[in-house]
PDB file of C-alpha atoms in Angstrom:
ATOM      1  CA  UNK A   1      -3.179  45.367 -93.210  1.00 95.00           C
ATOM      2  CA  UNK A   2      -1.192  47.771 -95.300  1.00 97.00           C
ATOM      3  CA  UNK A   3       1.254  49.933 -93.288  1.00 98.00           C
ATOM      4  CA  UNK A   4       3.105  53.018 -93.995  1.00 98.00           C
ATOM      5  CA  UNK A   5       6.711  53.220 -92.778  1.00 98.00           C
ATOM      6  CA  UNK A   6       7.450  55.611 -89.988  1.00 98.00           C
ATOM      7  CA  UNK A   7       9.672  57.797 -92.250  1.00 97.00           C
ATOM      8  CA  UNK A   8       6.614  58.338 -94.627  1.00 97.00           C
ATOM      9  CA  UNK A   9       4.174  58.888 -91.953  1.00 98.00           C
ATOM     10  CA  UNK A  10       5.955  61.638 -90.124  1.00 97.00           C
ATOM     11  CA  UNK A  11       4.792  64.432 -92.436  1.00 95.00           C
ATOM     12  CA  UNK A  12       1.366  62.722 -93.419  1.00 97.00           C
ATOM     13  CA  UNK A  13      -1.678  64.744 -92.459  1.00 96.00           C
ATOM     14  CA  UNK A  14      -4.603  63.612 -90.111  1.00 98.00           C
ATOM     15  CA  UNK A  15      -4.453  60.719 -87.739  1.00 98.00           C
ATOM     16  CA  UNK A  16      -1.655  58.203 -87.784  1.00 98.00           C
ATOM     17  CA  UNK A  17      -1.713  55.193 -85.685  1.00 98.00           C
ATOM     18  CA  UNK A  18       1.539  53.016 -85.032  1.00 98.00           C
ATOM     19  CA  UNK A  19       0.821  49.474 -84.769  1.00 98.00           C
ATOM     20  CA  UNK A  20       2.734  46.242 -84.309  1.00 97.00           C
ATOM     21  CA  UNK A  21       2.768  44.822 -87.672  1.00 96.00           C
ATOM     22  CA  UNK A  22       1.294  41.189 -88.156  1.00 96.00           C
ATOM     23  CA  UNK A  23       0.076  40.501 -84.758  1.00 96.00           C
ATOM     24  CA  UNK A  24      -3.075  41.448 -82.736  1.00 97.00           C
ATOM     25  CA  UNK A  25      -1.582  43.165 -79.796  1.00 96.00           C
ATOM     26  CA  UNK A  26      -4.208  43.979 -77.270  1.00 98.00           C
ATOM     27  CA  UNK A  27      -3.222  47.620 -76.736  1.00 98.00           C
ATOM     28  CA  UNK A  28      -3.062  48.226 -80.389  1.00 98.00           C
ATOM     29  CA  UNK A  29      -6.279  46.196 -81.146  1.00 98.00           C
ATOM     30  CA  UNK A  30      -8.099  48.344 -78.573  1.00 98.00           C
ATOM     31  CA  UNK A  31      -6.939  51.640 -80.043  1.00 98.00           C
ATOM     32  CA  UNK A  32      -8.136  50.468 -83.540  1.00 98.00           C
ATOM     33  CA  UNK A  33     -11.428  49.430 -82.149  1.00 98.00           C
ATOM     34  CA  UNK A  34     -11.953  52.708 -80.216  1.00 98.00           C
ATOM     35  CA  UNK A  35     -11.135  54.755 -83.380  1.00 98.00           C
ATOM     36  CA  UNK A  36     -13.373  52.489 -85.493  1.00 98.00           C
ATOM     37  CA  UNK A  37     -16.233  52.895 -82.945  1.00 98.00           C
ATOM     38  CA  UNK A  38     -15.932  56.752 -83.315  1.00 98.00           C
ATOM     39  CA  UNK A  39     -15.685  56.504 -87.108  1.00 98.00           C
ATOM     40  CA  UNK A  40     -12.273  57.898 -87.186  1.00 98.00           C
ATOM     41  CA  UNK A  41     -10.001  57.015 -90.090  1.00 98.00           C
ATOM     42  CA  UNK A  42      -6.374  56.733 -89.601  1.00 98.00           C
ATOM     43  CA  UNK A  43      -3.160  55.719 -91.392  1.00 98.00           C
ATOM     44  CA  UNK A  44      -1.656  52.492 -90.045  1.00 98.00           C
ATOM     45  CA  UNK A  45       2.174  52.815 -89.320  1.00 98.00           C
ATOM     46  CA  UNK A  46       4.528  49.924 -88.980  1.00 98.00           C
ATOM     47  CA  UNK A  47       6.259  49.066 -85.714  1.00 98.00           C
ATOM     48  CA  UNK A  48       8.386  45.890 -85.386  1.00 96.00           C
ATOM     49  CA  UNK A  49       7.748  43.944 -82.149  1.00 92.00           C
ATOM     50  CA  UNK A  50      11.058  43.794 -79.967  1.00 88.00           C
ATOM     51  CA  UNK A  51      13.027  45.694 -82.737  1.00 92.00           C
ATOM     52  CA  UNK A  52      15.156  48.715 -82.361  1.00 94.00           C
ATOM     53  CA  UNK A  53      12.577  50.979 -84.132  1.00 96.00           C
ATOM     54  CA  UNK A  54      15.151  53.880 -84.207  1.00 97.00           C
ATOM     55  CA  UNK A  55      12.940  55.851 -86.522  1.00 98.00           C
ATOM     56  CA  UNK A  56       9.888  55.575 -84.175  1.00 98.00           C
ATOM     57  CA  UNK A  57      11.992  56.723 -81.252  1.00 97.00           C
ATOM     58  CA  UNK A  58      13.148  59.708 -83.175  1.00 97.00           C
ATOM     59  CA  UNK A  59       9.592  60.505 -84.024  1.00 98.00           C
ATOM     60  CA  UNK A  60       7.768  59.837 -80.821  1.00 97.00           C
ATOM     61  CA  UNK A  61      10.327  59.508 -78.117  1.00 96.00           C
ATOM     62  CA  UNK A  62       9.647  55.895 -77.536  1.00 95.00           C
ATOM     63  CA  UNK A  63       9.776  52.548 -79.377  1.00 96.00           C
ATOM     64  CA  UNK A  64       6.531  50.809 -78.485  1.00 95.00           C
ATOM     65  CA  UNK A  65       3.026  50.585 -80.179  1.00 97.00           C
ATOM     66  CA  UNK A  66       0.397  51.753 -80.296  1.00 98.00           C
ATOM     67  CA  UNK A  67       1.075  55.527 -80.669  1.00 98.00           C
ATOM     68  CA  UNK A  68      -1.269  57.910 -82.196  1.00 98.00           C
ATOM     69  CA  UNK A  69      -0.355  61.284 -83.871  1.00 98.00           C
ATOM     70  CA  UNK A  70      -2.868  63.758 -85.008  1.00 98.00           C
ATOM     71  CA  UNK A  71      -1.697  66.511 -87.316  1.00 97.00           C
ATOM     72  CA  UNK A  72       0.819  68.585 -85.273  1.00 94.00           C
ATOM     73  CA  UNK A  73      -0.324  67.377 -81.871  1.00 96.00           C
ATOM     74  CA  UNK A  74       2.278  65.666 -79.665  1.00 96.00           C
ATOM     75  CA  UNK A  75       2.324  61.841 -79.966  1.00 98.00           C
ATOM     76  CA  UNK A  76       0.304  59.784 -77.500  1.00 98.00           C
ATOM     77  CA  UNK A  77       1.133  56.243 -76.469  1.00 97.00           C
ATOM     78  CA  UNK A  78      -0.340  55.703 -73.002  1.00 97.00           C
ATOM     79  CA  UNK A  79      -3.722  53.797 -73.023  1.00 98.00           C
ATOM     80  CA  UNK A  80      -5.427  56.742 -71.263  1.00 98.00           C
ATOM     81  CA  UNK A  81      -3.974  59.422 -73.613  1.00 98.00           C
ATOM     82  CA  UNK A  82      -5.270  57.388 -76.583  1.00 98.00           C
ATOM     83  CA  UNK A  83      -8.624  57.216 -75.141  1.00 98.00           C
ATOM     84  CA  UNK A  84      -8.981  60.844 -74.429  1.00 98.00           C
ATOM     85  CA  UNK A  85      -7.686  61.625 -77.889  1.00 98.00           C
ATOM     86  CA  UNK A  86     -10.468  59.463 -79.436  1.00 98.00           C
ATOM     87  CA  UNK A  87     -13.004  61.312 -77.183  1.00 98.00           C
ATOM     88  CA  UNK A  88     -11.526  64.692 -78.260  1.00 98.00           C
ATOM     89  CA  UNK A  89     -11.570  63.957 -81.990  1.00 98.00           C
ATOM     90  CA  UNK A  90     -15.051  62.432 -81.979  1.00 98.00           C
ATOM     91  CA  UNK A  91     -17.045  63.220 -78.819  1.00 98.00           C
ATOM     92  CA  UNK A  92     -19.954  61.053 -79.922  1.00 98.00           C
ATOM     93  CA  UNK A  93     -20.545  58.250 -79.680  1.00 98.00           C
ATOM     94  CA  UNK A  94     -19.083  58.673 -76.148  1.00 98.00           C
ATOM     95  CA  UNK A  95     -16.805  56.131 -74.605  1.00 98.00           C
ATOM     96  CA  UNK A  96     -16.692  57.808 -71.144  1.00 98.00           C
ATOM     97  CA  UNK A  97     -19.985  58.674 -69.347  1.00 98.00           C
ATOM     98  CA  UNK A  98     -20.742  62.249 -68.588  1.00 97.00           C
ATOM     99  CA  UNK A  99     -21.671  61.419 -64.941  1.00 98.00           C
ATOM    100  CA  UNK A 100     -18.514  61.813 -62.898  1.00 98.00           C
ATOM    101  CA  UNK A 101     -19.173  58.697 -60.697  1.00 98.00           C
ATOM    102  CA  UNK A 102     -19.767  56.534 -63.757  1.00 98.00           C
ATOM    103  CA  UNK A 103     -16.748  58.036 -65.427  1.00 98.00           C
ATOM    104  CA  UNK A 104     -14.562  57.074 -62.627  1.00 98.00           C
ATOM    105  CA  UNK A 105     -15.832  53.554 -62.645  1.00 98.00           C
ATOM    106  CA  UNK A 106     -14.968  53.165 -66.366  1.00 98.00           C
ATOM    107  CA  UNK A 107     -11.519  54.654 -65.913  1.00 98.00           C
ATOM    108  CA  UNK A 108     -10.693  52.553 -62.900  1.00 98.00           C
ATOM    109  CA  UNK A 109     -11.863  49.313 -64.505  1.00 98.00           C
ATOM    110  CA  UNK A 110      -9.972  50.101 -67.683  1.00 98.00           C
ATOM    111  CA  UNK A 111      -6.824  50.731 -65.754  1.00 98.00           C
ATOM    112  CA  UNK A 112      -7.194  47.312 -64.074  1.00 98.00           C
ATOM    113  CA  UNK A 113      -7.146  45.857 -67.556  1.00 98.00           C
ATOM    114  CA  UNK A 114      -4.782  48.023 -69.599  1.00 98.00           C
ATOM    115  CA  UNK A 115      -2.804  49.985 -67.087  1.00 98.00           C
ATOM    116  CA  UNK A 116       0.460  49.344 -65.298  1.00 97.00           C
ATOM    117  CA  UNK A 117       0.373  46.169 -63.237  1.00 98.00           C
ATOM    118  CA  UNK A 118      -3.138  45.433 -64.870  1.00 98.00           C
ATOM    119  CA  UNK A 119      -4.584  42.363 -66.564  1.00 98.00           C
ATOM    120  CA  UNK A 120      -2.423  42.909 -69.798  1.00 98.00           C
ATOM    121  CA  UNK A 121       0.697  43.694 -67.877  1.00 98.00           C
ATOM    122  CA  UNK A 122       0.534  40.567 -65.709  1.00 98.00           C
ATOM    123  CA  UNK A 123      -0.182  38.353 -68.826  1.00 98.00           C
ATOM    124  CA  UNK A 124       2.859  39.803 -70.592  1.00 98.00           C
ATOM    125  CA  UNK A 125       4.969  38.904 -67.557  1.00 98.00           C
ATOM    126  CA  UNK A 126       3.828  35.370 -67.889  1.00 98.00           C
ATOM    127  CA  UNK A 127       4.443  35.208 -71.711  1.00 97.00           C
ATOM    128  CA  UNK A 128       7.955  36.187 -71.299  1.00 97.00           C
ATOM    129  CA  UNK A 129       8.804  33.371 -69.113  1.00 97.00           C
ATOM    130  CA  UNK A 130      10.122  30.821 -71.789  1.00 96.00           C
ATOM    131  CA  UNK A 131      12.268  33.306 -73.525  1.00 97.00           C
ATOM    132  CA  UNK A 132      13.738  35.052 -70.385  1.00 98.00           C
ATOM    133  CA  UNK A 133      14.394  31.502 -69.025  1.00 97.00           C
ATOM    134  CA  UNK A 134      16.790  30.587 -71.773  1.00 97.00           C
ATOM    135  CA  UNK A 135      20.627  30.786 -71.032  1.00 97.00           C
ATOM    136  CA  UNK A 136      20.790  33.676 -73.506  1.00 97.00           C
ATOM    137  CA  UNK A 137      17.323  35.258 -74.037  1.00 97.00           C
ATOM    138  CA  UNK A 138      16.814  36.766 -77.484  1.00 95.00           C
ATOM    139  CA  UNK A 139      17.524  40.555 -77.719  1.00 95.00           C
ATOM    140  CA  UNK A 140      13.950  41.425 -78.699  1.00 93.00           C
ATOM    141  CA  UNK A 141      12.476  39.477 -75.744  1.00 95.00           C
ATOM    142  CA  UNK A 142      14.857  41.274 -73.392  1.00 96.00           C
ATOM    143  CA  UNK A 143      13.758  44.587 -74.809  1.00 94.00           C
ATOM    144  CA  UNK A 144      10.244  43.843 -74.348  1.00 94.00           C
ATOM    145  CA  UNK A 145      10.483  42.341 -70.874  1.00 96.00           C
ATOM    146  CA  UNK A 146      12.399  45.386 -69.615  1.00 95.00           C
ATOM    147  CA  UNK A 147       9.348  47.606 -70.430  1.00 94.00           C
ATOM    148  CA  UNK A 148       7.287  45.580 -67.912  1.00 96.00           C
ATOM    149  CA  UNK A 149      10.028  45.369 -65.323  1.00 95.00           C
ATOM    150  CA  UNK A 150      10.137  41.607 -65.761  1.00 98.00           C
ATOM    151  CA  UNK A 151      11.682  39.433 -63.058  1.00 97.00           C
ATOM    152  CA  UNK A 152      11.188  35.685 -62.247  1.00 97.00           C
ATOM    153  CA  UNK A 153       9.346  36.671 -58.976  1.00 98.00           C
ATOM    154  CA  UNK A 154       7.012  39.124 -60.780  1.00 98.00           C
ATOM    155  CA  UNK A 155       6.153  36.521 -63.358  1.00 98.00           C
ATOM    156  CA  UNK A 156       5.546  33.933 -60.640  1.00 97.00           C
ATOM    157  CA  UNK A 157       3.063  36.185 -58.936  1.00 98.00           C
ATOM    158  CA  UNK A 158       1.274  37.214 -62.131  1.00 98.00           C
ATOM    159  CA  UNK A 159      -1.295  34.351 -62.085  1.00 97.00           C
ATOM    160  CA  UNK A 160      -2.840  35.321 -58.755  1.00 97.00           C
ATOM    161  CA  UNK A 161      -3.213  39.023 -59.871  1.00 98.00           C
ATOM    162  CA  UNK A 162      -4.762  37.852 -63.119  1.00 98.00           C
ATOM    163  CA  UNK A 163      -7.288  35.786 -61.219  1.00 98.00           C
ATOM    164  CA  UNK A 164      -8.159  38.540 -58.914  1.00 98.00           C
ATOM    165  CA  UNK A 165      -8.702  41.089 -61.651  1.00 98.00           C
ATOM    166  CA  UNK A 166     -10.888  38.704 -63.580  1.00 98.00           C
ATOM    167  CA  UNK A 167     -12.773  37.863 -60.479  1.00 98.00           C
ATOM    168  CA  UNK A 168     -13.509  41.519 -59.855  1.00 98.00           C
ATOM    169  CA  UNK A 169     -14.645  41.880 -63.541  1.00 98.00           C
ATOM    170  CA  UNK A 170     -16.805  38.856 -63.330  1.00 98.00           C
ATOM    171  CA  UNK A 171     -18.453  40.326 -60.099  1.00 98.00           C
ATOM    172  CA  UNK A 172     -19.114  43.511 -61.813  1.00 98.00           C
ATOM    173  CA  UNK A 173     -20.826  41.939 -64.737  1.00 98.00           C
ATOM    174  CA  UNK A 174     -22.881  39.675 -62.475  1.00 98.00           C
ATOM    175  CA  UNK A 175     -24.171  42.824 -60.662  1.00 98.00           C
ATOM    176  CA  UNK A 176     -25.063  44.601 -63.885  1.00 98.00           C
ATOM    177  CA  UNK A 177     -26.899  41.528 -65.149  1.00 98.00           C
ATOM    178  CA  UNK A 178     -28.958  41.445 -61.936  1.00 98.00           C
ATOM    179  CA  UNK A 179     -29.920  44.927 -62.756  1.00 98.00           C
ATOM    180  CA  UNK A 180     -30.840  44.003 -66.262  1.00 98.00           C
ATOM    181  CA  UNK A 181     -27.790  45.550 -67.970  1.00 98.00           C
ATOM    182  CA  UNK A 182     -25.241  44.022 -70.256  1.00 97.00           C
ATOM    183  CA  UNK A 183     -22.166  46.216 -70.025  1.00 98.00           C
ATOM    184  CA  UNK A 184     -19.654  46.740 -67.270  1.00 98.00           C
ATOM    185  CA  UNK A 185     -20.856  50.292 -66.302  1.00 98.00           C
ATOM    186  CA  UNK A 186     -24.236  51.968 -66.543  1.00 97.00           C
ATOM    187  CA  UNK A 187     -26.533  51.265 -69.303  1.00 97.00           C
ATOM    188  CA  UNK A 188     -24.348  51.867 -72.477  1.00 97.00           C
ATOM    189  CA  UNK A 189     -21.299  50.359 -73.915  1.00 98.00           C
ATOM    190  CA  UNK A 190     -18.040  52.280 -72.750  1.00 98.00           C
ATOM    191  CA  UNK A 191     -14.261  52.204 -72.995  1.00 98.00           C
ATOM    192  CA  UNK A 192     -13.913  49.401 -70.387  1.00 99.00           C
ATOM    193  CA  UNK A 193     -16.080  47.072 -72.605  1.00 99.00           C
ATOM    194  CA  UNK A 194     -13.583  47.540 -75.445  1.00 99.00           C
ATOM    195  CA  UNK A 195     -10.690  46.962 -73.233  1.00 98.00           C
ATOM    196  CA  UNK A 196     -11.945  43.639 -71.773  1.00 98.00           C
ATOM    197  CA  UNK A 197     -13.009  42.224 -75.173  1.00 98.00           C
ATOM    198  CA  UNK A 198      -9.459  42.829 -76.769  1.00 98.00           C
ATOM    199  CA  UNK A 199      -7.350  41.903 -73.722  1.00 98.00           C
ATOM    200  CA  UNK A 200      -9.328  38.593 -73.271  1.00 98.00           C
ATOM    201  CA  UNK A 201      -7.571  37.559 -76.469  1.00 97.00           C
ATOM    202  CA  UNK A 202      -4.350  37.305 -74.526  1.00 98.00           C
ATOM    203  CA  UNK A 203      -5.784  34.223 -72.760  1.00 97.00           C
ATOM    204  CA  UNK A 204      -8.540  33.069 -75.132  1.00 97.00           C
ATOM    205  CA  UNK A 205      -7.959  34.128 -78.646  1.00 97.00           C
ATOM    206  CA  UNK A 206     -10.948  34.180 -81.188  1.00 98.00           C
ATOM    207  CA  UNK A 207     -10.819  31.322 -83.661  1.00 98.00           C
ATOM    208  CA  UNK A 208      -8.455  31.374 -86.699  1.00 98.00           C
ATOM    209  CA  UNK A 209     -11.071  32.193 -89.143  1.00 98.00           C
ATOM    210  CA  UNK A 210     -11.741  35.690 -87.697  1.00 98.00           C
ATOM    211  CA  UNK A 211      -8.229  36.028 -86.016  1.00 98.00           C
ATOM    212  CA  UNK A 212      -5.591  34.648 -88.411  1.00 98.00           C
ATOM    213  CA  UNK A 213      -2.818  35.342 -85.837  1.00 97.00           C
ATOM    214  CA  UNK A 214       0.593  33.531 -86.279  1.00 97.00           C
ATOM    215  CA  UNK A 215       0.599  30.079 -84.747  1.00 97.00           C
ATOM    216  CA  UNK A 216       3.502  30.702 -82.416  1.00 95.00           C
ATOM    217  CA  UNK A 217       1.568  33.691 -80.888  1.00 96.00           C
ATOM    218  CA  UNK A 218      -1.675  31.647 -80.648  1.00 97.00           C
ATOM    219  CA  UNK A 219       0.177  28.965 -78.717  1.00 96.00           C
ATOM    220  CA  UNK A 220       1.696  31.609 -76.364  1.00 96.00           C
ATOM    221  CA  UNK A 221      -1.707  33.110 -75.726  1.00 97.00           C
ATOM    222  CA  UNK A 222      -3.332  29.827 -75.096  1.00 96.00           C
ATOM    223  CA  UNK A 223      -0.563  28.733 -72.798  1.00 96.00           C
ATOM    224  CA  UNK A 224      -1.705  27.914 -69.188  1.00 94.00           C
ATOM    225  CA  UNK A 225      -5.263  27.260 -70.254  1.00 92.00           C
ATOM    226  CA  UNK A 226      -6.055  24.832 -67.270  1.00 92.00           C
ATOM    227  CA  UNK A 227      -5.121  27.492 -64.825  1.00 94.00           C
ATOM    228  CA  UNK A 228      -7.023  30.262 -66.551  1.00 94.00           C
ATOM    229  CA  UNK A 229     -10.080  28.102 -66.940  1.00 94.00           C
ATOM    230  CA  UNK A 230     -10.696  28.549 -63.275  1.00 94.00           C
ATOM    231  CA  UNK A 231     -11.361  32.181 -63.561  1.00 96.00           C
ATOM    232  CA  UNK A 232     -12.236  32.829 -67.182  1.00 97.00           C
ATOM    233  CA  UNK A 233     -15.848  32.545 -66.575  1.00 98.00           C
ATOM    234  CA  UNK A 234     -18.610  31.943 -69.200  1.00 98.00           C
ATOM    235  CA  UNK A 235     -19.949  35.439 -68.329  1.00 98.00           C
ATOM    236  CA  UNK A 236     -16.651  37.061 -69.137  1.00 98.00           C
ATOM    237  CA  UNK A 237     -16.435  35.220 -72.541  1.00 98.00           C
ATOM    238  CA  UNK A 238     -20.094  35.910 -73.219  1.00 98.00           C
ATOM    239  CA  UNK A 239     -19.340  39.690 -72.800  1.00 98.00           C
ATOM    240  CA  UNK A 240     -16.329  39.357 -75.088  1.00 98.00           C
ATOM    241  CA  UNK A 241     -18.423  37.589 -77.773  1.00 98.00           C
ATOM    242  CA  UNK A 242     -21.183  40.295 -77.373  1.00 98.00           C
ATOM    243  CA  UNK A 243     -18.766  43.000 -78.114  1.00 98.00           C
ATOM    244  CA  UNK A 244     -17.489  41.446 -81.230  1.00 98.00           C
ATOM    245  CA  UNK A 245     -21.082  40.808 -82.511  1.00 98.00           C
ATOM    246  CA  UNK A 246     -22.068  44.335 -81.880  1.00 98.00           C
ATOM    247  CA  UNK A 247     -19.195  46.781 -81.776  1.00 98.00           C
ATOM    248  CA  UNK A 248     -15.987  45.421 -83.034  1.00 98.00           C
ATOM    249  CA  UNK A 249     -15.393  44.521 -86.665  1.00 96.00           C
ATOM    250  CA  UNK A 250     -14.410  40.853 -87.742  1.00 98.00           C
ATOM    251  CA  UNK A 251     -12.294  39.406 -89.003  1.00 98.00           C
ATOM    252  CA  UNK A 252      -9.402  41.105 -87.352  1.00 98.00           C
ATOM    253  CA  UNK A 253      -6.937  42.584 -89.779  1.00 97.00           C
ATOM    254  CA  UNK A 254      -3.461  43.266 -88.591  1.00 96.00           C
TER     255      UNK A 254
END
């Protein structure tokens, strides 16, 4: 992917999306797939993983990715704000159901995947263990780990939380299948389906030919495979594959 630098993107018109360059980060990949689903074009803007990102801090008030900025609207970086921005800019096709009860289900399940203490958060705690266990952890790892309130105790408890979230998601899909439905909520694809498909890559990345991620990152994401195999069910993986077949473009470009 060709990225604009932050300094050049500040005064650019339209939708700009700050992404971690060179890697398929789950929050960023989800933002891309949501905007793509809506038919929204955007200018990709570079963020350096674990870097100081001083220009990004000056522009958006923080140093992480993804961040979306549309024209003169304030920057948005929280997963929920990014979702609402996509809905605002292109109401159709909808990612959130109109029915309030179904909408609440989509938002609740999405939060379990992408939100604080959710699936992605817990997996990140695990992935920081090798670096944070060094006598002198690299500064980039320390910066990223601090954003997730990393501690050895929190990382040790992450596996059980991942299993619990995955178990709930699997039960949800099983109930939907029994009703003749293929998505997490209702009868149509919604935001939660995009979140699961993208975040599943943190434990089971797609093959290299469609996801040419760096070898070091693939090794990290695939670590702990034996433990995860106990809860990463065929049903959850089939849902992920269905999303890429029907709604998310391949190969991934980052």
